[in-house]
PDB file of C-alpha atoms in Angstrom:
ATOM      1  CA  UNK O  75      62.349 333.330  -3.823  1.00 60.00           C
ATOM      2  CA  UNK O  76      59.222 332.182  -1.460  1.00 67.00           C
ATOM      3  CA  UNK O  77      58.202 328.415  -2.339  1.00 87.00           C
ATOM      4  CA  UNK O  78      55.510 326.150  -1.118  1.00 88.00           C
ATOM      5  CA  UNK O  79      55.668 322.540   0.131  1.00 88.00           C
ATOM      6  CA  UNK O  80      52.013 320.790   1.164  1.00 88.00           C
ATOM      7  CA  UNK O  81      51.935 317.010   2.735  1.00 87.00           C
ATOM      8  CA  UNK O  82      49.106 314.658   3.158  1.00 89.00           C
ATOM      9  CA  UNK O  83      48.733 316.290   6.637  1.00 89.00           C
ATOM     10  CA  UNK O  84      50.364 318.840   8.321  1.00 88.00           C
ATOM     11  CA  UNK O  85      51.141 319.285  12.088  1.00 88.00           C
ATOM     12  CA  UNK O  86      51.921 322.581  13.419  1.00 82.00           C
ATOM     13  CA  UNK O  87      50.508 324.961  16.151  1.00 80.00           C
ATOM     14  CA  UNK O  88      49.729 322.124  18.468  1.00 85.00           C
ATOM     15  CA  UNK O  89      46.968 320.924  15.715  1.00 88.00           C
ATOM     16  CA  UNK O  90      47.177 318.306  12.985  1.00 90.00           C
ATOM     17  CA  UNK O  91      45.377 320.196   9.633  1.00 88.00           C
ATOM     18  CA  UNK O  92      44.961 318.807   6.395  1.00 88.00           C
ATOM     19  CA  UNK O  93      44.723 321.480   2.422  1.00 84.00           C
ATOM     20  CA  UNK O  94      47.558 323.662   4.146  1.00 85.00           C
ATOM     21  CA  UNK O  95      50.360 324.066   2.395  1.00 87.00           C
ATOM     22  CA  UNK O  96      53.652 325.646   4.295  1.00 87.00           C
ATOM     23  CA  UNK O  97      55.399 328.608   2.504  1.00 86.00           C
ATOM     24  CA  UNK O  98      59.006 328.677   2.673  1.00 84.00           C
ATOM     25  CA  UNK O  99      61.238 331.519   3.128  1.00 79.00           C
ATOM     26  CA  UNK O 100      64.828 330.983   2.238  1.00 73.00           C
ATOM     27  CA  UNK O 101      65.706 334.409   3.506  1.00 69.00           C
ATOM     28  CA  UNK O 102      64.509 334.125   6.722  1.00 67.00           C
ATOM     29  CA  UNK O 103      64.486 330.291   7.206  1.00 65.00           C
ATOM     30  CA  UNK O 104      60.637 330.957   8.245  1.00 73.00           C
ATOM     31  CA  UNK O 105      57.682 328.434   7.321  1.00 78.00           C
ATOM     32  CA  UNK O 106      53.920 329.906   7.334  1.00 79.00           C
ATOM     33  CA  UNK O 107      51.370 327.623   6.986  1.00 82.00           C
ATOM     34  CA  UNK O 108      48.948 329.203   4.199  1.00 83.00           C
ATOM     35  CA  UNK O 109      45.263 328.083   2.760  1.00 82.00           C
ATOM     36  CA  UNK O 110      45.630 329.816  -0.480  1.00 84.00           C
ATOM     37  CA  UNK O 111      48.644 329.696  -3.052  1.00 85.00           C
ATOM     38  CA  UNK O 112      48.812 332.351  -5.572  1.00 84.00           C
ATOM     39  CA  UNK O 113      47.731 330.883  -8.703  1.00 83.00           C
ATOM     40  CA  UNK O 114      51.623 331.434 -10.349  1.00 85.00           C
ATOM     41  CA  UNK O 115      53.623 329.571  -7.623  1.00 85.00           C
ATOM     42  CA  UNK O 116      53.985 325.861  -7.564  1.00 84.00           C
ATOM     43  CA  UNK O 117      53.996 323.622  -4.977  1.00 86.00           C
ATOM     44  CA  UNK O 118      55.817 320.893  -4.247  1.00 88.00           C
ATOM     45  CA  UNK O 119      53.612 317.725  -3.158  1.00 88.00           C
ATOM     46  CA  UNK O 120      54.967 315.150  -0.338  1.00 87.00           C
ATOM     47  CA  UNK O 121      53.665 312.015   1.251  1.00 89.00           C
ATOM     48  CA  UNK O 122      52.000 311.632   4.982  1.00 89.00           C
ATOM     49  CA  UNK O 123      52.821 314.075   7.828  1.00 89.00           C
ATOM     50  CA  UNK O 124      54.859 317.144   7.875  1.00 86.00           C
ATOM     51  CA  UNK O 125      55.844 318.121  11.495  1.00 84.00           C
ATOM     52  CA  UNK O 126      57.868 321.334  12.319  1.00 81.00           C
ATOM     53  CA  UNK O 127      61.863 321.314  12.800  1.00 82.00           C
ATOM     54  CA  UNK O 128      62.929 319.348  16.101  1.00 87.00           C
ATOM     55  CA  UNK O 129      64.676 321.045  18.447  1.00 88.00           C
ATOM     56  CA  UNK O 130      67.421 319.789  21.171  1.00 90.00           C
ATOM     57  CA  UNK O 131      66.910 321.645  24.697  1.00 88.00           C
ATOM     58  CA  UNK O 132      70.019 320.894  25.958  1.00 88.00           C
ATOM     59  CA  UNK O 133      72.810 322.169  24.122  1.00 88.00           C
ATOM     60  CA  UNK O 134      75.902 323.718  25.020  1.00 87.00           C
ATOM     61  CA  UNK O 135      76.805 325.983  21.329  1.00 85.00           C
ATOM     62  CA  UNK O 136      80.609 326.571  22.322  1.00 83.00           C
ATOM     63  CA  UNK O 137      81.704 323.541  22.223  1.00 88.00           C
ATOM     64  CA  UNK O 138      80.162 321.502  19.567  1.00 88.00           C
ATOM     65  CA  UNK O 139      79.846 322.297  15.785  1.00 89.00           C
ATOM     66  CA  UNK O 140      76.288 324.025  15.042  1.00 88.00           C
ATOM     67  CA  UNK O 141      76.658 323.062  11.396  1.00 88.00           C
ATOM     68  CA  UNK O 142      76.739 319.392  11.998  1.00 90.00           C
ATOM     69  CA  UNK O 143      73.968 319.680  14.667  1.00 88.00           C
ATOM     70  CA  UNK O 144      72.145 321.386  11.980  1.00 86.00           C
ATOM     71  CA  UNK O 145      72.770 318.652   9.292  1.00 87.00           C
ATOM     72  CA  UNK O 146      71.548 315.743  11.290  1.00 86.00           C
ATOM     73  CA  UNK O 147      68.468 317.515  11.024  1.00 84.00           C
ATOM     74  CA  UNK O 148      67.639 319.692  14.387  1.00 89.00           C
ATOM     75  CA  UNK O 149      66.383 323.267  13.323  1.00 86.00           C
ATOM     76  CA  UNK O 150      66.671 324.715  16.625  1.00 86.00           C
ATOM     77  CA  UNK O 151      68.902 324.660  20.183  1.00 88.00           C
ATOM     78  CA  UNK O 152      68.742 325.705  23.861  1.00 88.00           C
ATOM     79  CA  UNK O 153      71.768 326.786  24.909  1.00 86.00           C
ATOM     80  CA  UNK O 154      72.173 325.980  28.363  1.00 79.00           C
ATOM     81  CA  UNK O 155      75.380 328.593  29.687  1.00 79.00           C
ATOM     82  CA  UNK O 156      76.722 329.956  26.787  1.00 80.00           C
ATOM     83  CA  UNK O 157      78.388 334.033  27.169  1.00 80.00           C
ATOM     84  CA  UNK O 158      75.430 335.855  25.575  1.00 78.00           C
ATOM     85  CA  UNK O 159      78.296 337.694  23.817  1.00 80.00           C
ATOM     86  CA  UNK O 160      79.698 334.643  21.699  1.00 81.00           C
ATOM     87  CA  UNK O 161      76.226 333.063  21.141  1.00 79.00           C
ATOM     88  CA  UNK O 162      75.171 336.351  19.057  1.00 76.00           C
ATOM     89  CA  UNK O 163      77.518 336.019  16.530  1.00 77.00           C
ATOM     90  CA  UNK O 164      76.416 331.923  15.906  1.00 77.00           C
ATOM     91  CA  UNK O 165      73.077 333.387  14.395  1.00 76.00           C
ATOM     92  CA  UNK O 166      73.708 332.702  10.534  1.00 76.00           C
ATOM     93  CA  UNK O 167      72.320 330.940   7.624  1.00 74.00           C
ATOM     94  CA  UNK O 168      72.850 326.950   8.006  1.00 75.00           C
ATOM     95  CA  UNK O 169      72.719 326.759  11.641  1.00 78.00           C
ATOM     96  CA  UNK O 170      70.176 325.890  13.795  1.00 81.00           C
ATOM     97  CA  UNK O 171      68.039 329.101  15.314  1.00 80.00           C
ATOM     98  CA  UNK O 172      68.880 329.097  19.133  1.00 74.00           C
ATOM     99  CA  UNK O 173      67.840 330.546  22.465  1.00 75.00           C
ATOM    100  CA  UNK O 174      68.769 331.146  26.436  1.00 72.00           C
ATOM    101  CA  UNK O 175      66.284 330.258  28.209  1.00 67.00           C
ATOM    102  CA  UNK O 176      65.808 332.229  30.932  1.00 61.00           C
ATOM    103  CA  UNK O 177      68.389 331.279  34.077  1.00 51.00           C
ATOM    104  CA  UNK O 178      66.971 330.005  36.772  1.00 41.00           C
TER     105      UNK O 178
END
């Protein structure tokens, strides 16, 4: 089930809008920002700014516990020398979305 959430403002894409409301997909753990609701959906209405998940660049997956790191509220981690092996099978609902950034 898609639902919508719309703040006072909204910050996302570099650029602070205002009548945008963010859909939500539970499925996917995706937001959208959208100008136009269908008609039959509701949305749910919260004060001042909404800003996109945070995310910690500097995290080492294997050896701390994703699930708490994902409760304390960051949506996304860097891991920074994880086996590419083990670090695909930590992509699951309730944990933060991650990425390698390329070595250098």
């Amino acid at each position: 089930m898609t639902s919508y959430v719309q703040a006072a403002t909204l910050w996302w894409d570099g650029r602070l809008r205002t009548g945008v409301a963010l859909r939500l997909d539970p499925a996917t753990g995706t937001a959208t920002p959208v100008t136009e609701v269908p008609a039959a959906e509701s949305i749910r209405t919260l004060p001042g700014t909404l800003l996109p998940g945070l995310v910690d660049a500097h995290v080492h997956a294997g050896l701390v516990d994703l699930a708490t790191v994902r409760a304390g509220g960051i949506a996304g981690v860097w891991d920074l020398g994880g086996v590419p092996s083990f670090l695909a099978g930590l992509t699951q609902p309730g944990l933060p979305a991650f990425a390698m950034p390329d070595r250098f």
